[in-house]
Tab-separated table of N, CA, C and O in Angstrom:
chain	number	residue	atom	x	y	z
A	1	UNK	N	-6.331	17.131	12.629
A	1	UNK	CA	-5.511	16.080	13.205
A	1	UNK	C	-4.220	16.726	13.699
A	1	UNK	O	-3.609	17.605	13.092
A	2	UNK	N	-3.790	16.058	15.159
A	2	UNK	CA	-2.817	17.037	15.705
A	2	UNK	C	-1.097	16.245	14.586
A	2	UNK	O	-1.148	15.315	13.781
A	3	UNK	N	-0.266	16.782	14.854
A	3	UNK	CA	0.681	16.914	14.166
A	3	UNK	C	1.675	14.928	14.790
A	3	UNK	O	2.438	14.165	14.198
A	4	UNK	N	1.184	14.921	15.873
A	4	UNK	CA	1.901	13.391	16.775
A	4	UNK	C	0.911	12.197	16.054
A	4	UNK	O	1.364	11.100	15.728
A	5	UNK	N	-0.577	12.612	15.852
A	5	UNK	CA	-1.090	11.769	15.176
A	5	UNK	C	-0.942	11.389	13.703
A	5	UNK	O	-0.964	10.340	13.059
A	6	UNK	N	-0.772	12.781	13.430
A	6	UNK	CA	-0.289	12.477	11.384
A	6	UNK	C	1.037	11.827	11.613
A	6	UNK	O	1.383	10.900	10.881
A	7	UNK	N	1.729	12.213	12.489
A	7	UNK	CA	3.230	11.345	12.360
A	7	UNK	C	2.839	9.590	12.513
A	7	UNK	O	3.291	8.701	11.791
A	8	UNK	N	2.122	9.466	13.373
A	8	UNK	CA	1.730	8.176	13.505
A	8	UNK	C	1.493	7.352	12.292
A	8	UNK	O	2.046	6.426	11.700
A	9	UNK	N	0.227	8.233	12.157
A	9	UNK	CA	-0.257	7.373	10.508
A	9	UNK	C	0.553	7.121	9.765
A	9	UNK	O	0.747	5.952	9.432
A	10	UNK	N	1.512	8.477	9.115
A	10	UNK	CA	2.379	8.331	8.389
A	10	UNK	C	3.446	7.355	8.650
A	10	UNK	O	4.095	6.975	7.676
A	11	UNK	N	3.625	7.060	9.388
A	11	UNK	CA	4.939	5.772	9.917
A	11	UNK	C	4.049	4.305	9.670
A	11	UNK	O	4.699	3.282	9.456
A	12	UNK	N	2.711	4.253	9.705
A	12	UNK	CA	1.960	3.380	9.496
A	12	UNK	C	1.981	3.103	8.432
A	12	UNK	O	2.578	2.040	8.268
A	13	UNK	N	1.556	3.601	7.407
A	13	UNK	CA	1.843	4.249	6.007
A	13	UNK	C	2.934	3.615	5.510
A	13	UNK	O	2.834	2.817	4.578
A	14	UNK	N	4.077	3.913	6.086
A	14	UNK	CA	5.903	3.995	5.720
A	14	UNK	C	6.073	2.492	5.881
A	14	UNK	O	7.029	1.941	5.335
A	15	UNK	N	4.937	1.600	6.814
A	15	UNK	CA	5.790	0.682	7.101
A	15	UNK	C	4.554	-0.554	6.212
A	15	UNK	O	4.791	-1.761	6.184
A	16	UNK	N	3.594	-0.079	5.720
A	16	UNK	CA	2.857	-0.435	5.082
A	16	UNK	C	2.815	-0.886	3.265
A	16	UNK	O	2.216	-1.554	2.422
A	17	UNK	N	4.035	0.136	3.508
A	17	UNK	CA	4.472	0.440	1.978
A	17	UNK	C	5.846	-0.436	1.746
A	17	UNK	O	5.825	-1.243	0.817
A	18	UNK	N	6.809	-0.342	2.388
A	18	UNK	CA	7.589	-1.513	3.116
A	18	UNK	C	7.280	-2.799	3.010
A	18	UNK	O	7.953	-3.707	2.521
A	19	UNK	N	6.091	-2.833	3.556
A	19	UNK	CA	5.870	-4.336	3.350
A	19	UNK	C	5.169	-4.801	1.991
A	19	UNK	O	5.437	-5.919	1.553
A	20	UNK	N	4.518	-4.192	1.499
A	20	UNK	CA	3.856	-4.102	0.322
A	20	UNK	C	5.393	-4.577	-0.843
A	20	UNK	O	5.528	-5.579	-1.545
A	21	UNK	N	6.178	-3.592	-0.672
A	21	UNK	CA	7.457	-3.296	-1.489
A	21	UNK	C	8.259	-4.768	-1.583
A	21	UNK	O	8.748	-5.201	-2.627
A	22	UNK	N	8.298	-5.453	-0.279
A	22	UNK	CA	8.761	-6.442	0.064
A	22	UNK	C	8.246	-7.774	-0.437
A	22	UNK	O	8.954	-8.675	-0.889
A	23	UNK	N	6.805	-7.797	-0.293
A	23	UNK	CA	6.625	-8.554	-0.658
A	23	UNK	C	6.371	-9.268	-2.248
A	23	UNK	O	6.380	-10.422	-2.676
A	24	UNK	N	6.117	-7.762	-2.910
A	24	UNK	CA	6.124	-7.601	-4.372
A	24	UNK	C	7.733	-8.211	-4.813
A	24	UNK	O	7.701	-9.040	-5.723
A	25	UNK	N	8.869	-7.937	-4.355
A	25	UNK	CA	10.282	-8.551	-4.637
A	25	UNK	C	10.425	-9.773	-3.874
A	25	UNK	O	11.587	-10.177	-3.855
A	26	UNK	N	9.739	-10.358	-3.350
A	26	UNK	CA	10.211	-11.837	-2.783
A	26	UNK	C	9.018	-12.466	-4.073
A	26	UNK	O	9.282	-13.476	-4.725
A	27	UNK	N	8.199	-11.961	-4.196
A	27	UNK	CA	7.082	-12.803	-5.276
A	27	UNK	C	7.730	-12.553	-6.463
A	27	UNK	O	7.601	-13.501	-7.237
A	28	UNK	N	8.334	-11.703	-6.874
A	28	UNK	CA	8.596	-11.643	-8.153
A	28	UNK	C	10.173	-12.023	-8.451
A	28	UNK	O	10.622	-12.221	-9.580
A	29	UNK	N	11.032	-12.097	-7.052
A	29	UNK	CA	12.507	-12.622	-7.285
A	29	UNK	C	12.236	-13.945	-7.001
A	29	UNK	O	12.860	-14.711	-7.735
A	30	UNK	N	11.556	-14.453	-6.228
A	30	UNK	CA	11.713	-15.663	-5.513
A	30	UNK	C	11.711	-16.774	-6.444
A	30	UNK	O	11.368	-16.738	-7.626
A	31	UNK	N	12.117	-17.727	-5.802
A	31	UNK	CA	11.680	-19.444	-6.462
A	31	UNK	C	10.045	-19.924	-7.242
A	31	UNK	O	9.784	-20.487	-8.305
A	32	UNK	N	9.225	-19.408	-6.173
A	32	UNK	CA	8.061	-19.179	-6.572
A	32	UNK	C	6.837	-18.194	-6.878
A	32	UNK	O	6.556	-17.669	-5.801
A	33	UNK	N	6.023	-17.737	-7.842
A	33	UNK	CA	5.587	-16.501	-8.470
A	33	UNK	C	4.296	-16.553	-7.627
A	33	UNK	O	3.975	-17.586	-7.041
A	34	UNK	N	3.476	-15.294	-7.569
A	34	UNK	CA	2.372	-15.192	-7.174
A	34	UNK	C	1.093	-15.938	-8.252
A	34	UNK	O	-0.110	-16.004	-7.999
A	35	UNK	N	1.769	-16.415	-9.421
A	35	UNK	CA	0.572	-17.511	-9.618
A	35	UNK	C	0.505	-18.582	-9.034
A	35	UNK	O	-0.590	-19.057	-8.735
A	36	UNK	N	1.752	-19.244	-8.721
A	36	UNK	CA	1.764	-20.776	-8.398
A	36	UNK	C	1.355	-20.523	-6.876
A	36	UNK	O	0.680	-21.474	-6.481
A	37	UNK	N	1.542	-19.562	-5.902
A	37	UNK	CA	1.084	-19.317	-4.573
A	37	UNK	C	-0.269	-18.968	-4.570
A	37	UNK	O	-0.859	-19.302	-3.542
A	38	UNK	N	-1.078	-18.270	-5.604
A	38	UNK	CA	-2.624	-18.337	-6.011
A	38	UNK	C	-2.997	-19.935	-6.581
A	38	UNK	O	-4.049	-20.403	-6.147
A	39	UNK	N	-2.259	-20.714	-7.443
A	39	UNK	CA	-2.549	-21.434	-8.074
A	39	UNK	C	-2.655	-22.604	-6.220
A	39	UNK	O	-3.800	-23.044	-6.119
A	40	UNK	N	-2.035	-22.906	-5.393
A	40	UNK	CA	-1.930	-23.349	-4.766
A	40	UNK	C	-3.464	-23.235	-3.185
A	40	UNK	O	-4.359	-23.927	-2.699
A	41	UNK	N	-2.981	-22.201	-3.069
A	41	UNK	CA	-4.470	-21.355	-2.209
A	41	UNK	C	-5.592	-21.642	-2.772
A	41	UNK	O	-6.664	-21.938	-2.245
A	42	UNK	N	-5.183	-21.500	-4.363
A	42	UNK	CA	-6.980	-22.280	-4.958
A	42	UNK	C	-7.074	-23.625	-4.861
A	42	UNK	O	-8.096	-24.240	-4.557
A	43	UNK	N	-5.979	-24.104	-5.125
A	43	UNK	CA	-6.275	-25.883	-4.665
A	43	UNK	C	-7.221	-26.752	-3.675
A	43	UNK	O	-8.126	-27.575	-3.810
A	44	UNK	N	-6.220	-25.853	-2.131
A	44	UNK	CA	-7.025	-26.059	-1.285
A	44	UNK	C	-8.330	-25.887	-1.018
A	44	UNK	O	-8.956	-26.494	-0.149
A	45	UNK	N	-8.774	-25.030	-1.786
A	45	UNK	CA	-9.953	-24.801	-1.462
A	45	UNK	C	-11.278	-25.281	-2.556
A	45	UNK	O	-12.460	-25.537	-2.325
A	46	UNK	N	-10.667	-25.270	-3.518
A	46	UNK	CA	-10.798	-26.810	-4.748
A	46	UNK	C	-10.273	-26.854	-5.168
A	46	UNK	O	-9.536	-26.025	-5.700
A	47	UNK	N	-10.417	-28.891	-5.184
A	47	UNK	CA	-9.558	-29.385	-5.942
A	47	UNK	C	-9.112	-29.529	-7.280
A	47	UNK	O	-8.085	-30.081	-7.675
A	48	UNK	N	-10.215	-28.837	-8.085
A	48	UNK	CA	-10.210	-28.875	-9.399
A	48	UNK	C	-9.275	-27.945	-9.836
A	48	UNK	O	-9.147	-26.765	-9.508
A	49	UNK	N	-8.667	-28.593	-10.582
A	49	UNK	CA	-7.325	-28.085	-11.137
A	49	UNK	C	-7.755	-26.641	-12.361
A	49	UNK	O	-8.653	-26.796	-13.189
A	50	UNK	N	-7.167	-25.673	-12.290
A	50	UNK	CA	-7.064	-24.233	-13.050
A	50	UNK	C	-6.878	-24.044	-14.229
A	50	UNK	O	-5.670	-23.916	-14.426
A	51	UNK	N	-7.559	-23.944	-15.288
A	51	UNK	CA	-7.088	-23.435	-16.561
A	51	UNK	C	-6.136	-22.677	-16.818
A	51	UNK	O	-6.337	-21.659	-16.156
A	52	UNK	N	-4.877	-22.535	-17.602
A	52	UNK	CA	-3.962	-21.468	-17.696
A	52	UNK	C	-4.219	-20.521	-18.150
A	52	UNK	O	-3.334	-19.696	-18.375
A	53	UNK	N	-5.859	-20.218	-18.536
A	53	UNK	CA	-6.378	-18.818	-18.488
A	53	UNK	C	-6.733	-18.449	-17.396
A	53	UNK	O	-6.896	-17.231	-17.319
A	54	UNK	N	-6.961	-19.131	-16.321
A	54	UNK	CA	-7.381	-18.909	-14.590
A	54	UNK	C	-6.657	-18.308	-13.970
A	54	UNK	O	-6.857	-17.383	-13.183
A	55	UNK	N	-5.337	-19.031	-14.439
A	55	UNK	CA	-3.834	-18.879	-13.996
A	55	UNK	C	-3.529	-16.834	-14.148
A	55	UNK	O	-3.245	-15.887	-13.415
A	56	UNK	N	-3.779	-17.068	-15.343
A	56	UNK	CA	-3.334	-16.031	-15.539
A	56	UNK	C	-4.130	-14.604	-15.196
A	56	UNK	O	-3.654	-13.481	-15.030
A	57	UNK	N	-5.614	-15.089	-15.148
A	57	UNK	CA	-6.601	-13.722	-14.684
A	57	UNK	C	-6.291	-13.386	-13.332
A	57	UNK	O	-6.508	-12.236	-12.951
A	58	UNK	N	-5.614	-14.588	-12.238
A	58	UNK	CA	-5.686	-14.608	-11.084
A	58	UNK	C	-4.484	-13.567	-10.865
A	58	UNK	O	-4.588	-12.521	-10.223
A	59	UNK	N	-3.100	-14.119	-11.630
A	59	UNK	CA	-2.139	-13.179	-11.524
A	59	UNK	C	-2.240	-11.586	-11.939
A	59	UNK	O	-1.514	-10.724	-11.443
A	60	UNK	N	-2.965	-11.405	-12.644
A	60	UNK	CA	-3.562	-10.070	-13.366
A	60	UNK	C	-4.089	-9.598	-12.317
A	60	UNK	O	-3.848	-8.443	-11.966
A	61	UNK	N	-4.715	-10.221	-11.788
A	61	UNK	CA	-5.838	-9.407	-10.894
A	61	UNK	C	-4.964	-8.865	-9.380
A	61	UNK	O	-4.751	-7.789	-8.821
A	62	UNK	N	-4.682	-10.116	-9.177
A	62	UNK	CA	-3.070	-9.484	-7.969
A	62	UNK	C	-2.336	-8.381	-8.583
A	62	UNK	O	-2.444	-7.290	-8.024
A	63	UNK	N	-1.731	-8.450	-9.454
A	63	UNK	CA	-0.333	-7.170	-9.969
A	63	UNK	C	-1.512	-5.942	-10.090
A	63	UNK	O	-1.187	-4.765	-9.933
A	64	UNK	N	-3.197	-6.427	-10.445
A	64	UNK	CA	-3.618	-4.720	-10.291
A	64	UNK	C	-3.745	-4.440	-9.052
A	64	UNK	O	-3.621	-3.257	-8.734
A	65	UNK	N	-4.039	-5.491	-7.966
A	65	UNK	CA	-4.355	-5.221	-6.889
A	65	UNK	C	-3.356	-4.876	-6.144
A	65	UNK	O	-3.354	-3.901	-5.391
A	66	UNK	N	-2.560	-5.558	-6.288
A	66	UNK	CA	-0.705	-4.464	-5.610
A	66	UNK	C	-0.149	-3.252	-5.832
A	66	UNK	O	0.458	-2.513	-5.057
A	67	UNK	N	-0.561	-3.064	-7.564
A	67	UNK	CA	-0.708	-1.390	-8.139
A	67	UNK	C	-1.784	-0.466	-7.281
A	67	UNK	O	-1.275	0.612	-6.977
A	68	UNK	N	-2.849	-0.589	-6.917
A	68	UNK	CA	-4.109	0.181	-6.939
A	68	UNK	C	-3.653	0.131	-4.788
A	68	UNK	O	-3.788	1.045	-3.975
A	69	UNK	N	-3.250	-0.986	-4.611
A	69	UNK	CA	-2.332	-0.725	-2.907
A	69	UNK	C	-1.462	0.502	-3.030
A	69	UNK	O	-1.776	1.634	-2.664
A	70	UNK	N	-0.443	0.171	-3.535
A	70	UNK	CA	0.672	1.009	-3.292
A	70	UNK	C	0.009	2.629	-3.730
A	70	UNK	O	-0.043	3.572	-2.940
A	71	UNK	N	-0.423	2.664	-5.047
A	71	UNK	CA	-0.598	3.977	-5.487
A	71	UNK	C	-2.054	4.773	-4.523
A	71	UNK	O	-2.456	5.926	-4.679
A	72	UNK	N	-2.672	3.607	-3.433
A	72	UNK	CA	-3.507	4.510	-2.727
A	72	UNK	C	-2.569	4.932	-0.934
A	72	UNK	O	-2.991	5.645	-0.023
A	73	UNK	N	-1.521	4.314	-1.001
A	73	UNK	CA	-0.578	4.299	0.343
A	73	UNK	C	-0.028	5.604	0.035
A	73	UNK	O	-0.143	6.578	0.778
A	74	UNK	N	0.767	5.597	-1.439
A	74	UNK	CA	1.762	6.815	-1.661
A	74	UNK	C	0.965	8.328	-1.556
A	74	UNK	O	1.368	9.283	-0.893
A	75	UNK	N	-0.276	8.285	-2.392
A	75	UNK	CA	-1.232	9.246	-2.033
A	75	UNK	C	-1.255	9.780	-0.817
A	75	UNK	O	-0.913	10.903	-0.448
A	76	UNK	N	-1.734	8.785	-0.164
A	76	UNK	CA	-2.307	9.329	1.487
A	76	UNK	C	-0.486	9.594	2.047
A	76	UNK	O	-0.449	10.377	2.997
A	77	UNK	N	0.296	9.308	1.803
A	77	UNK	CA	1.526	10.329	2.131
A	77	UNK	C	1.841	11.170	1.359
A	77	UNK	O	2.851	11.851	1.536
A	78	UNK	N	1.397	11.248	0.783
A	78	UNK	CA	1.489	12.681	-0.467
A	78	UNK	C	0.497	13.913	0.484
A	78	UNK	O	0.529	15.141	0.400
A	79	UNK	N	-0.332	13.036	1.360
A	79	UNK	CA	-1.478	14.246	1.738
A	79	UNK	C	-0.997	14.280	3.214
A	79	UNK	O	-1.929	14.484	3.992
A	80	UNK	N	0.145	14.142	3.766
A	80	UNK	CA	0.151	13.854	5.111
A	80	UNK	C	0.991	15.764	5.658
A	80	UNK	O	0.638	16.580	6.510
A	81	UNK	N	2.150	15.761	4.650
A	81	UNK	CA	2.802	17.211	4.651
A	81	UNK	C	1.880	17.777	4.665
A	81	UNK	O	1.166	17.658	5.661
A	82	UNK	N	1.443	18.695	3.524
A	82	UNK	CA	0.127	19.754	3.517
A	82	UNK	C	-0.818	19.396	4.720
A	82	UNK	O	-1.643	20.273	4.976
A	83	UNK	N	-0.844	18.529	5.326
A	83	UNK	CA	-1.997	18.919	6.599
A	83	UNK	C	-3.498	17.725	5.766
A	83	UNK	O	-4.295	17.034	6.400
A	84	UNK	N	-3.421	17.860	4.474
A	84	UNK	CA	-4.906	17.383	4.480
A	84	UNK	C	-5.278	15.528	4.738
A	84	UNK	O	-6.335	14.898	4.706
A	85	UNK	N	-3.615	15.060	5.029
A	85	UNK	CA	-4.378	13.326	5.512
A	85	UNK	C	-5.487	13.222	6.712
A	85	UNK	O	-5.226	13.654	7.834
A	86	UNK	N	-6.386	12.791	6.484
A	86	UNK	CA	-7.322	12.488	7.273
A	86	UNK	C	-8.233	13.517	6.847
A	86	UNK	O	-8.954	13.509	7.845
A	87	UNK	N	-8.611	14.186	6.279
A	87	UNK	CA	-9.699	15.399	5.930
A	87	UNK	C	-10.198	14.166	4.725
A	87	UNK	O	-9.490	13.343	4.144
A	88	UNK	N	-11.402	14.361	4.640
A	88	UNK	CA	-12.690	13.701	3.629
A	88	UNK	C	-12.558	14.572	2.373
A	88	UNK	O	-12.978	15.729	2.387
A	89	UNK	N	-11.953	14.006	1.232
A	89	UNK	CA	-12.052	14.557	0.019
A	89	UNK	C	-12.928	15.443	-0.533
A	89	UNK	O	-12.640	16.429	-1.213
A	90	UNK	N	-14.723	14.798	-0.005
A	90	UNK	CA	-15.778	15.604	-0.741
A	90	UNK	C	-16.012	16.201	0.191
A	90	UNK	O	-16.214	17.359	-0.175
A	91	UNK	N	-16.141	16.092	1.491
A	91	UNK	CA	-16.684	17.181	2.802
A	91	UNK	C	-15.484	17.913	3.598
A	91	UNK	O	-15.617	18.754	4.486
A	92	UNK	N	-14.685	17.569	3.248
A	92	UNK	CA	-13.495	18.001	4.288
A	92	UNK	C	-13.816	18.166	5.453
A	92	UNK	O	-13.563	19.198	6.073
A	93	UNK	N	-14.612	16.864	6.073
A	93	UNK	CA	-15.064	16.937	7.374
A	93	UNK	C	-13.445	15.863	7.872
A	93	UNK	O	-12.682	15.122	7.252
A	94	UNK	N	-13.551	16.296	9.162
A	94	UNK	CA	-12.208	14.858	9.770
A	94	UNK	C	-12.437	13.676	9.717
A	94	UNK	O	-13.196	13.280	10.601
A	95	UNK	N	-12.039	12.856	8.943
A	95	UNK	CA	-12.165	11.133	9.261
A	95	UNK	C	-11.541	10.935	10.935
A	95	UNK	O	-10.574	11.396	11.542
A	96	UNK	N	-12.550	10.091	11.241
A	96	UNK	CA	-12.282	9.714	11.946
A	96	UNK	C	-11.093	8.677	12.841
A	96	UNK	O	-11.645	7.579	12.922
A	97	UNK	N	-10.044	8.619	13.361
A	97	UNK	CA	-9.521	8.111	13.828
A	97	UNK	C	-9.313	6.232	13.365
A	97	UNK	O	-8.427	5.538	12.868
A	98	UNK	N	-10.671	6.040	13.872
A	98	UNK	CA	-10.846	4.324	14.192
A	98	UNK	C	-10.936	3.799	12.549
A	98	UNK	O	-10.548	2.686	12.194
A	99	UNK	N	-11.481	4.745	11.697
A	99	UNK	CA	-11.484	4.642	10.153
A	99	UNK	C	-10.175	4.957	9.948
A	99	UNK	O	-9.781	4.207	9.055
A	100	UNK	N	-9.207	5.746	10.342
A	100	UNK	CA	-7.983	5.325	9.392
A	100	UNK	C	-6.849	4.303	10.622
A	100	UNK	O	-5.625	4.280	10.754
A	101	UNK	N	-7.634	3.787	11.125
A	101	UNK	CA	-6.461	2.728	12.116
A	101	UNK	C	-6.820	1.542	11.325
A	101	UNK	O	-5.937	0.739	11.023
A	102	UNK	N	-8.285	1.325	10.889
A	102	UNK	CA	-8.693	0.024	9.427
A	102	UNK	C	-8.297	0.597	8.371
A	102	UNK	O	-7.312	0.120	7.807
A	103	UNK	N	-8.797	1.495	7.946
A	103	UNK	CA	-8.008	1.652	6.513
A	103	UNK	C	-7.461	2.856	6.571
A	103	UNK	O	-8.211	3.824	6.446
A	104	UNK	N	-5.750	3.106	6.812
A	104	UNK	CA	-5.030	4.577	6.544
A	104	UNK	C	-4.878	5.331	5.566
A	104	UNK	O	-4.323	6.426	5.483
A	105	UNK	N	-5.667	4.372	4.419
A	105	UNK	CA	-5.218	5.101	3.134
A	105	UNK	C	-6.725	5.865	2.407
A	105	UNK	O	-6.905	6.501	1.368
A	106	UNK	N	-7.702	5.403	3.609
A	106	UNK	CA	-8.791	6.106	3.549
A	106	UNK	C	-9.077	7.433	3.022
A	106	UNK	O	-8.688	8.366	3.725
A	107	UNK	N	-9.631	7.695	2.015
A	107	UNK	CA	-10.009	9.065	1.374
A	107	UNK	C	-11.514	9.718	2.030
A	107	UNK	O	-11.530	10.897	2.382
A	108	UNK	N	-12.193	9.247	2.100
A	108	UNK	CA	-13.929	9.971	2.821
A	108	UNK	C	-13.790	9.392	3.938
A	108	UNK	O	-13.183	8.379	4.285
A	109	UNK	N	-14.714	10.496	4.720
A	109	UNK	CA	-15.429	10.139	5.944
A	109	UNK	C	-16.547	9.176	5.282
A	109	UNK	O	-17.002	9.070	4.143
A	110	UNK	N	-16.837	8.371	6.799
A	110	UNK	CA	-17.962	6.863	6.462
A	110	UNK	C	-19.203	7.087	5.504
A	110	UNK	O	-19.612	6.447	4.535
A	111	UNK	N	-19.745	8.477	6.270
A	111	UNK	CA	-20.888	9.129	5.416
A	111	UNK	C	-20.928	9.304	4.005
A	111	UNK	O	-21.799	8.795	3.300
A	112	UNK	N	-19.880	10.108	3.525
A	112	UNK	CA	-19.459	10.255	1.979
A	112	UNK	C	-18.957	8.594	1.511
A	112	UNK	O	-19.152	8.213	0.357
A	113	UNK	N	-18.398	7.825	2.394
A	113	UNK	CA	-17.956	6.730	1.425
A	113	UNK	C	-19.075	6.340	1.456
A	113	UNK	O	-19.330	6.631	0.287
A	114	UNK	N	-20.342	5.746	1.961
A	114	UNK	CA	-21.616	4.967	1.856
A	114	UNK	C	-21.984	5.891	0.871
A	114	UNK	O	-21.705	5.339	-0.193
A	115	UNK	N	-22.554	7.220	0.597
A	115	UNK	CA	-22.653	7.486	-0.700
A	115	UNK	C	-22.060	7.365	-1.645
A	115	UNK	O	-22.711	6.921	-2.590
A	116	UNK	N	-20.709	7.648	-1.881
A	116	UNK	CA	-19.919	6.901	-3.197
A	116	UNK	C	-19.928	6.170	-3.536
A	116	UNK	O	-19.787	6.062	-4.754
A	117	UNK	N	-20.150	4.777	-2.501
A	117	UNK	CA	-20.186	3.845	-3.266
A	117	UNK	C	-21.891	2.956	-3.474
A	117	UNK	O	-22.108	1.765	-3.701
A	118	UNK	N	-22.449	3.617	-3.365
A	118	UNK	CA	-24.273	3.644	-3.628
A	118	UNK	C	-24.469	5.101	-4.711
A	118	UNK	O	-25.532	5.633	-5.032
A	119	UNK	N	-23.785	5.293	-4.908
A	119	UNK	CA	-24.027	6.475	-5.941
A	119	UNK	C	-23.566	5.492	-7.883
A	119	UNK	O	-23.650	6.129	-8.933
């Protein structure tokens, strides 16, 4: 990957993480928490009202899912200096382009990820 394109990603990355960052402190300073904004989103979509064990798996499952975001964003800028963002972990073949414009924080080329995750 030429050096204008890793800059790219990486600003993609930068601004990805940004928003991630952002939105983790408006949910967690704000008026309202990411349960009652889950608790709400589930409403609509039924009406049956949530157990406060629901409540709470739902919020669990967000704070891992915002952890397991950020710590795969910071990575893939951890790999952007050394040269290896965009190289495939198990083949060190080049990911492709159009795969990290959907996902930048992409670790395998398509090939190796369909085996990883069928393995």
């Amino acid at each position: 990957m030429n050096q204008i394109t890793a800059r790219l990603f990486e600003a993609q990355l930068h601004d990805m993480r940004a928003e991630l960052l952002d939105r983790l402190h408006v949910q967690r300073g704000g008026v309202r928490g990411r349960a009652e904004s889950a608790l709400e989103a589930r409403e609509h979509i039924d009406t049956a009202p949530l157990r406060p064990d629901e409540s709470f798996d739902i919020e669990m499952e967000l704070e891992e899912r915002e952890a397991a975001d950020l710590m795969a964003i910071d990575k893939a800028l951890q790999r952007v200096e050394p040269g290896e963002y965009g190289r495939c972990i198990d083949c060190a073949q080049r990911i492709v382009d159009a795969r990290l414009q959907a996902q930048p924080t992409a670790l395998r080329c398509l090939d190796c990820q369909t085996r990883f995750e069928s393995a």
